[in-house]
């Protein structure tokens, strides 16, 4: 292709600039990327200069084909970069079921706060609460075992629960 043919193609880019831009915008989904590809097309046409030996039978078709090929190249490069930046997700077989370290730390802090709340209870209240929550005894069973009324068991459990809830609320801020 002679320099004259190259400059004729550049002039043809100017004539069909809007058509090229519309085509490439549809294909790439972005007007600024389409404008970049048209700019790349102009650079390539200048680089060709007199190096190409075959005569172009249909310059407009050649231009649009070249623009389409440049768009395809751009999409391939973008996918390659995306693959490099976004590694494949970890397969389920390799995923760890263990909780995150910060979750473990937070739960340990909550457990320590509960222990402190239980330790701060009066002895009888603490005993009732532990029998109820950790031994699984019913209120009447606790009342019989400790020789107190069911109503008193309920009050001790309510007091212990309120104290635990208050300690956790202070911890959670």
PDB file of C-alpha atoms in Angstrom:
ATOM      1  CA  UNK A   1       0.000   0.000   0.000  1.00  0.00           C
ATOM      2  CA  UNK A   2       1.445   3.351  -0.922  1.00  0.00           C
ATOM      3  CA  UNK A   3       1.534   6.352   1.319  1.00  0.00           C
ATOM      4  CA  UNK A   4      -1.252   7.784  -0.834  1.00  0.00           C
ATOM      5  CA  UNK A   5      -3.392   4.694  -0.204  1.00  0.00           C
ATOM      6  CA  UNK A   6      -2.667   4.973   3.513  1.00  0.00           C
ATOM      7  CA  UNK A   7      -3.693   8.638   3.566  1.00  0.00           C
ATOM      8  CA  UNK A   8      -6.796   7.747   1.489  1.00  0.00           C
ATOM      9  CA  UNK A   9      -7.734   5.227   4.178  1.00  0.00           C
ATOM     10  CA  UNK A  10      -7.154   7.815   6.901  1.00  0.00           C
ATOM     11  CA  UNK A  11      -9.439  10.205   5.011  1.00  0.00           C
ATOM     12  CA  UNK A  12     -11.989   7.384   4.782  1.00  0.00           C
ATOM     13  CA  UNK A  13     -11.787   6.982   8.584  1.00  0.00           C
ATOM     14  CA  UNK A  14     -12.793  10.632   8.903  1.00  0.00           C
ATOM     15  CA  UNK A  15     -15.698  10.135   6.511  1.00  0.00           C
ATOM     16  CA  UNK A  16     -16.960   7.028   8.356  1.00  0.00           C
ATOM     17  CA  UNK A  17     -15.868   8.017  11.859  1.00  0.00           C
ATOM     18  CA  UNK A  18     -19.396   8.072  13.340  1.00  0.00           C
ATOM     19  CA  UNK A  19     -20.285   4.722  11.711  1.00  0.00           C
ATOM     20  CA  UNK A  20     -17.079   3.146  13.030  1.00  0.00           C
ATOM     21  CA  UNK A  21     -17.739   4.606  16.466  1.00  0.00           C
ATOM     22  CA  UNK A  22     -21.319   3.222  16.542  1.00  0.00           C
ATOM     23  CA  UNK A  23     -20.187  -0.224  15.415  1.00  0.00           C
ATOM     24  CA  UNK A  24     -17.395  -0.415  17.955  1.00  0.00           C
ATOM     25  CA  UNK A  25     -19.514   1.026  20.782  1.00  0.00           C
ATOM     26  CA  UNK A  26     -22.100  -1.721  20.213  1.00  0.00           C
ATOM     27  CA  UNK A  27     -19.390  -4.338  20.134  1.00  0.00           C
ATOM     28  CA  UNK A  28     -17.353  -3.106  23.108  1.00  0.00           C
ATOM     29  CA  UNK A  29     -20.174  -1.628  25.165  1.00  0.00           C
ATOM     30  CA  UNK A  30     -18.289   1.612  25.812  1.00  0.00           C
ATOM     31  CA  UNK A  31     -18.008   4.746  23.668  1.00  0.00           C
ATOM     32  CA  UNK A  32     -14.607   5.750  25.043  1.00  0.00           C
ATOM     33  CA  UNK A  33     -13.165   2.291  24.319  1.00  0.00           C
ATOM     34  CA  UNK A  34     -14.631   2.527  20.830  1.00  0.00           C
ATOM     35  CA  UNK A  35     -12.902   5.893  20.327  1.00  0.00           C
ATOM     36  CA  UNK A  36      -9.634   4.329  21.528  1.00  0.00           C
ATOM     37  CA  UNK A  37      -9.975   1.526  18.994  1.00  0.00           C
ATOM     38  CA  UNK A  38     -10.614   4.038  16.181  1.00  0.00           C
ATOM     39  CA  UNK A  39      -7.474   5.866  17.315  1.00  0.00           C
ATOM     40  CA  UNK A  40      -5.573   2.545  17.213  1.00  0.00           C
ATOM     41  CA  UNK A  41      -6.948   2.024  13.713  1.00  0.00           C
ATOM     42  CA  UNK A  42      -5.509   5.367  12.587  1.00  0.00           C
ATOM     43  CA  UNK A  43      -2.135   4.525  14.129  1.00  0.00           C
ATOM     44  CA  UNK A  44      -2.093   1.155  12.375  1.00  0.00           C
ATOM     45  CA  UNK A  45      -2.986   2.741   9.042  1.00  0.00           C
ATOM     46  CA  UNK A  46      -0.100   5.208   9.424  1.00  0.00           C
ATOM     47  CA  UNK A  47       2.259   2.354  10.344  1.00  0.00           C
ATOM     48  CA  UNK A  48       1.268   0.410   7.219  1.00  0.00           C
ATOM     49  CA  UNK A  49       2.555   3.158   4.971  1.00  0.00           C
ATOM     50  CA  UNK A  50       4.002   1.517   1.849  1.00  0.00           C
ATOM     51  CA  UNK A  51       4.580  -1.948   3.415  1.00  0.00           C
ATOM     52  CA  UNK A  52       1.384  -3.633   2.252  1.00  0.00           C
ATOM     53  CA  UNK A  53       1.648  -4.938  -1.297  1.00  0.00           C
ATOM     54  CA  UNK A  54      -1.900  -6.067  -2.109  1.00  0.00           C
ATOM     55  CA  UNK A  55      -4.329  -3.597  -3.587  1.00  0.00           C
ATOM     56  CA  UNK A  56      -7.501  -3.109  -1.547  1.00  0.00           C
ATOM     57  CA  UNK A  57     -10.603  -3.872  -3.583  1.00  0.00           C
ATOM     58  CA  UNK A  58     -13.078  -2.391  -1.083  1.00  0.00           C
ATOM     59  CA  UNK A  59     -11.407   0.215   1.171  1.00  0.00           C
ATOM     60  CA  UNK A  60     -14.536   0.777   3.336  1.00  0.00           C
ATOM     61  CA  UNK A  61     -14.928  -2.950   4.044  1.00  0.00           C
ATOM     62  CA  UNK A  62     -11.193  -3.178   4.743  1.00  0.00           C
ATOM     63  CA  UNK A  63     -11.470  -0.331   7.238  1.00  0.00           C
ATOM     64  CA  UNK A  64     -14.432  -1.863   9.073  1.00  0.00           C
ATOM     65  CA  UNK A  65     -12.813  -5.319   9.108  1.00  0.00           C
ATOM     66  CA  UNK A  66      -9.614  -3.857  10.515  1.00  0.00           C
ATOM     67  CA  UNK A  67     -11.588  -1.960  13.195  1.00  0.00           C
ATOM     68  CA  UNK A  68     -13.438  -5.168  14.112  1.00  0.00           C
ATOM     69  CA  UNK A  69     -10.168  -7.078  14.394  1.00  0.00           C
ATOM     70  CA  UNK A  70      -8.701  -4.376  16.643  1.00  0.00           C
ATOM     71  CA  UNK A  71     -11.818  -4.548  18.845  1.00  0.00           C
ATOM     72  CA  UNK A  72     -11.412  -8.332  19.097  1.00  0.00           C
ATOM     73  CA  UNK A  73      -7.753  -7.867  20.061  1.00  0.00           C
ATOM     74  CA  UNK A  74      -8.774  -5.367  22.718  1.00  0.00           C
ATOM     75  CA  UNK A  75     -11.371  -7.768  24.160  1.00  0.00           C
ATOM     76  CA  UNK A  76      -8.839 -10.612  24.261  1.00  0.00           C
ATOM     77  CA  UNK A  77      -6.301  -8.448  26.086  1.00  0.00           C
ATOM     78  CA  UNK A  78      -8.968  -7.314  28.552  1.00  0.00           C
ATOM     79  CA  UNK A  79      -9.992 -10.941  29.270  1.00  0.00           C
ATOM     80  CA  UNK A  80      -6.365 -11.965  29.735  1.00  0.00           C
ATOM     81  CA  UNK A  81      -5.799  -9.128  32.189  1.00  0.00           C
ATOM     82  CA  UNK A  82      -9.029  -9.968  34.016  1.00  0.00           C
ATOM     83  CA  UNK A  83      -8.006 -13.627  34.346  1.00  0.00           C
ATOM     84  CA  UNK A  84      -4.644 -12.540  35.707  1.00  0.00           C
ATOM     85  CA  UNK A  85      -6.203 -10.152  38.242  1.00  0.00           C
ATOM     86  CA  UNK A  86      -9.098 -12.412  39.276  1.00  0.00           C
ATOM     87  CA  UNK A  87      -7.873 -15.891  40.081  1.00  0.00           C
ATOM     88  CA  UNK A  88     -10.337 -18.737  39.973  1.00  0.00           C
ATOM     89  CA  UNK A  89     -12.344 -19.159  43.160  1.00  0.00           C
ATOM     90  CA  UNK A  90     -11.167 -21.766  45.626  1.00  0.00           C
ATOM     91  CA  UNK A  91     -12.950 -25.061  44.913  1.00  0.00           C
ATOM     92  CA  UNK A  92     -15.388 -26.161  47.608  1.00  0.00           C
ATOM     93  CA  UNK A  93     -13.245 -29.217  48.266  1.00  0.00           C
ATOM     94  CA  UNK A  94     -10.393 -26.934  49.371  1.00  0.00           C
ATOM     95  CA  UNK A  95     -12.462 -24.312  51.185  1.00  0.00           C
ATOM     96  CA  UNK A  96     -11.988 -24.168  54.928  1.00  0.00           C
ATOM     97  CA  UNK A  97     -15.045 -24.601  57.121  1.00  0.00           C
ATOM     98  CA  UNK A  98     -13.319 -22.921  60.051  1.00  0.00           C
ATOM     99  CA  UNK A  99     -14.580 -19.472  61.035  1.00  0.00           C
ATOM    100  CA  UNK A 100     -12.461 -16.408  60.370  1.00  0.00           C
ATOM    101  CA  UNK A 101      -9.964 -15.447  63.054  1.00  0.00           C
ATOM    102  CA  UNK A 102     -11.719 -12.177  63.887  1.00  0.00           C
ATOM    103  CA  UNK A 103     -15.017 -14.046  64.366  1.00  0.00           C
ATOM    104  CA  UNK A 104     -13.315 -16.493  66.716  1.00  0.00           C
ATOM    105  CA  UNK A 105     -11.788 -13.620  68.690  1.00  0.00           C
ATOM    106  CA  UNK A 106     -15.141 -11.833  68.952  1.00  0.00           C
ATOM    107  CA  UNK A 107     -16.893 -15.010  70.158  1.00  0.00           C
ATOM    108  CA  UNK A 108     -14.156 -15.632  72.736  1.00  0.00           C
ATOM    109  CA  UNK A 109     -14.613 -12.098  74.027  1.00  0.00           C
ATOM    110  CA  UNK A 110     -18.361 -12.695  74.294  1.00  0.00           C
ATOM    111  CA  UNK A 111     -17.755 -15.965  76.133  1.00  0.00           C
ATOM    112  CA  UNK A 112     -15.425 -14.232  78.604  1.00  0.00           C
ATOM    113  CA  UNK A 113     -18.025 -11.503  79.155  1.00  0.00           C
ATOM    114  CA  UNK A 114     -20.681 -14.153  79.855  1.00  0.00           C
ATOM    115  CA  UNK A 115     -18.380 -15.932  82.266  1.00  0.00           C
ATOM    116  CA  UNK A 116     -17.719 -12.628  84.064  1.00  0.00           C
ATOM    117  CA  UNK A 117     -21.461 -11.921  84.219  1.00  0.00           C
ATOM    118  CA  UNK A 118     -22.174 -15.370  85.670  1.00  0.00           C
ATOM    119  CA  UNK A 119     -19.298 -15.099  88.156  1.00  0.00           C
ATOM    120  CA  UNK A 120     -20.671 -11.734  89.334  1.00  0.00           C
ATOM    121  CA  UNK A 121     -24.066 -13.242  90.221  1.00  0.00           C
ATOM    122  CA  UNK A 122     -24.935 -13.918  93.859  1.00  0.00           C
ATOM    123  CA  UNK A 123     -24.159 -17.572  94.737  1.00  0.00           C
ATOM    124  CA  UNK A 124     -27.780 -18.843  94.851  1.00  0.00           C
ATOM    125  CA  UNK A 125     -28.703 -17.012  91.626  1.00  0.00           C
ATOM    126  CA  UNK A 126     -25.615 -18.421  89.896  1.00  0.00           C
ATOM    127  CA  UNK A 127     -26.442 -21.946  91.090  1.00  0.00           C
ATOM    128  CA  UNK A 128     -30.047 -21.713  89.825  1.00  0.00           C
ATOM    129  CA  UNK A 129     -28.933 -20.315  86.490  1.00  0.00           C
ATOM    130  CA  UNK A 130     -26.275 -22.992  85.954  1.00  0.00           C
ATOM    131  CA  UNK A 131     -28.716 -25.772  86.835  1.00  0.00           C
ATOM    132  CA  UNK A 132     -31.264 -24.334  84.442  1.00  0.00           C
ATOM    133  CA  UNK A 133     -29.033 -23.475  81.447  1.00  0.00           C
ATOM    134  CA  UNK A 134     -26.267 -26.066  81.644  1.00  0.00           C
ATOM    135  CA  UNK A 135     -27.856 -29.037  83.371  1.00  0.00           C
ATOM    136  CA  UNK A 136     -31.192 -28.636  81.662  1.00  0.00           C
ATOM    137  CA  UNK A 137     -33.305 -29.016  84.790  1.00  0.00           C
ATOM    138  CA  UNK A 138     -36.798 -27.568  84.749  1.00  0.00           C
ATOM    139  CA  UNK A 139     -37.853 -24.849  87.173  1.00  0.00           C
ATOM    140  CA  UNK A 140     -39.853 -27.263  89.392  1.00  0.00           C
ATOM    141  CA  UNK A 141     -36.896 -29.697  89.495  1.00  0.00           C
ATOM    142  CA  UNK A 142     -34.518 -26.908  90.543  1.00  0.00           C
ATOM    143  CA  UNK A 143     -37.005 -25.698  93.154  1.00  0.00           C
ATOM    144  CA  UNK A 144     -37.263 -29.202  94.681  1.00  0.00           C
ATOM    145  CA  UNK A 145     -33.502 -29.759  94.584  1.00  0.00           C
ATOM    146  CA  UNK A 146     -32.672 -26.422  96.274  1.00  0.00           C
ATOM    147  CA  UNK A 147     -35.729 -26.222  98.533  1.00  0.00           C
ATOM    148  CA  UNK A 148     -36.995 -22.912  97.125  1.00  0.00           C
ATOM    149  CA  UNK A 149     -40.201 -21.910  95.385  1.00  0.00           C
ATOM    150  CA  UNK A 150     -40.657 -22.155  91.601  1.00  0.00           C
ATOM    151  CA  UNK A 151     -41.330 -18.417  91.615  1.00  0.00           C
ATOM    152  CA  UNK A 152     -37.918 -17.780  93.219  1.00  0.00           C
ATOM    153  CA  UNK A 153     -36.253 -20.016  90.582  1.00  0.00           C
ATOM    154  CA  UNK A 154     -37.902 -17.955  87.840  1.00  0.00           C
ATOM    155  CA  UNK A 155     -36.699 -14.692  89.431  1.00  0.00           C
ATOM    156  CA  UNK A 156     -33.125 -16.000  89.704  1.00  0.00           C
ATOM    157  CA  UNK A 157     -33.131 -17.132  86.070  1.00  0.00           C
ATOM    158  CA  UNK A 158     -34.551 -13.776  84.903  1.00  0.00           C
ATOM    159  CA  UNK A 159     -31.961 -11.851  86.922  1.00  0.00           C
ATOM    160  CA  UNK A 160     -29.104 -13.972  85.548  1.00  0.00           C
ATOM    161  CA  UNK A 161     -30.343 -13.629  81.976  1.00  0.00           C
ATOM    162  CA  UNK A 162     -30.656  -9.840  82.345  1.00  0.00           C
ATOM    163  CA  UNK A 163     -27.119  -9.584  83.716  1.00  0.00           C
ATOM    164  CA  UNK A 164     -25.711 -11.712  80.885  1.00  0.00           C
ATOM    165  CA  UNK A 165     -27.608  -9.653  78.306  1.00  0.00           C
ATOM    166  CA  UNK A 166     -26.299  -6.381  79.821  1.00  0.00           C
ATOM    167  CA  UNK A 167     -22.685  -7.638  79.768  1.00  0.00           C
ATOM    168  CA  UNK A 168     -23.006  -8.629  76.108  1.00  0.00           C
ATOM    169  CA  UNK A 169     -24.585  -5.318  75.172  1.00  0.00           C
ATOM    170  CA  UNK A 170     -21.691  -3.438  76.775  1.00  0.00           C
ATOM    171  CA  UNK A 171     -19.232  -5.618  74.878  1.00  0.00           C
ATOM    172  CA  UNK A 172     -21.013  -5.169  71.535  1.00  0.00           C
ATOM    173  CA  UNK A 173     -21.127  -1.427  72.111  1.00  0.00           C
TER     174      UNK A 173
END
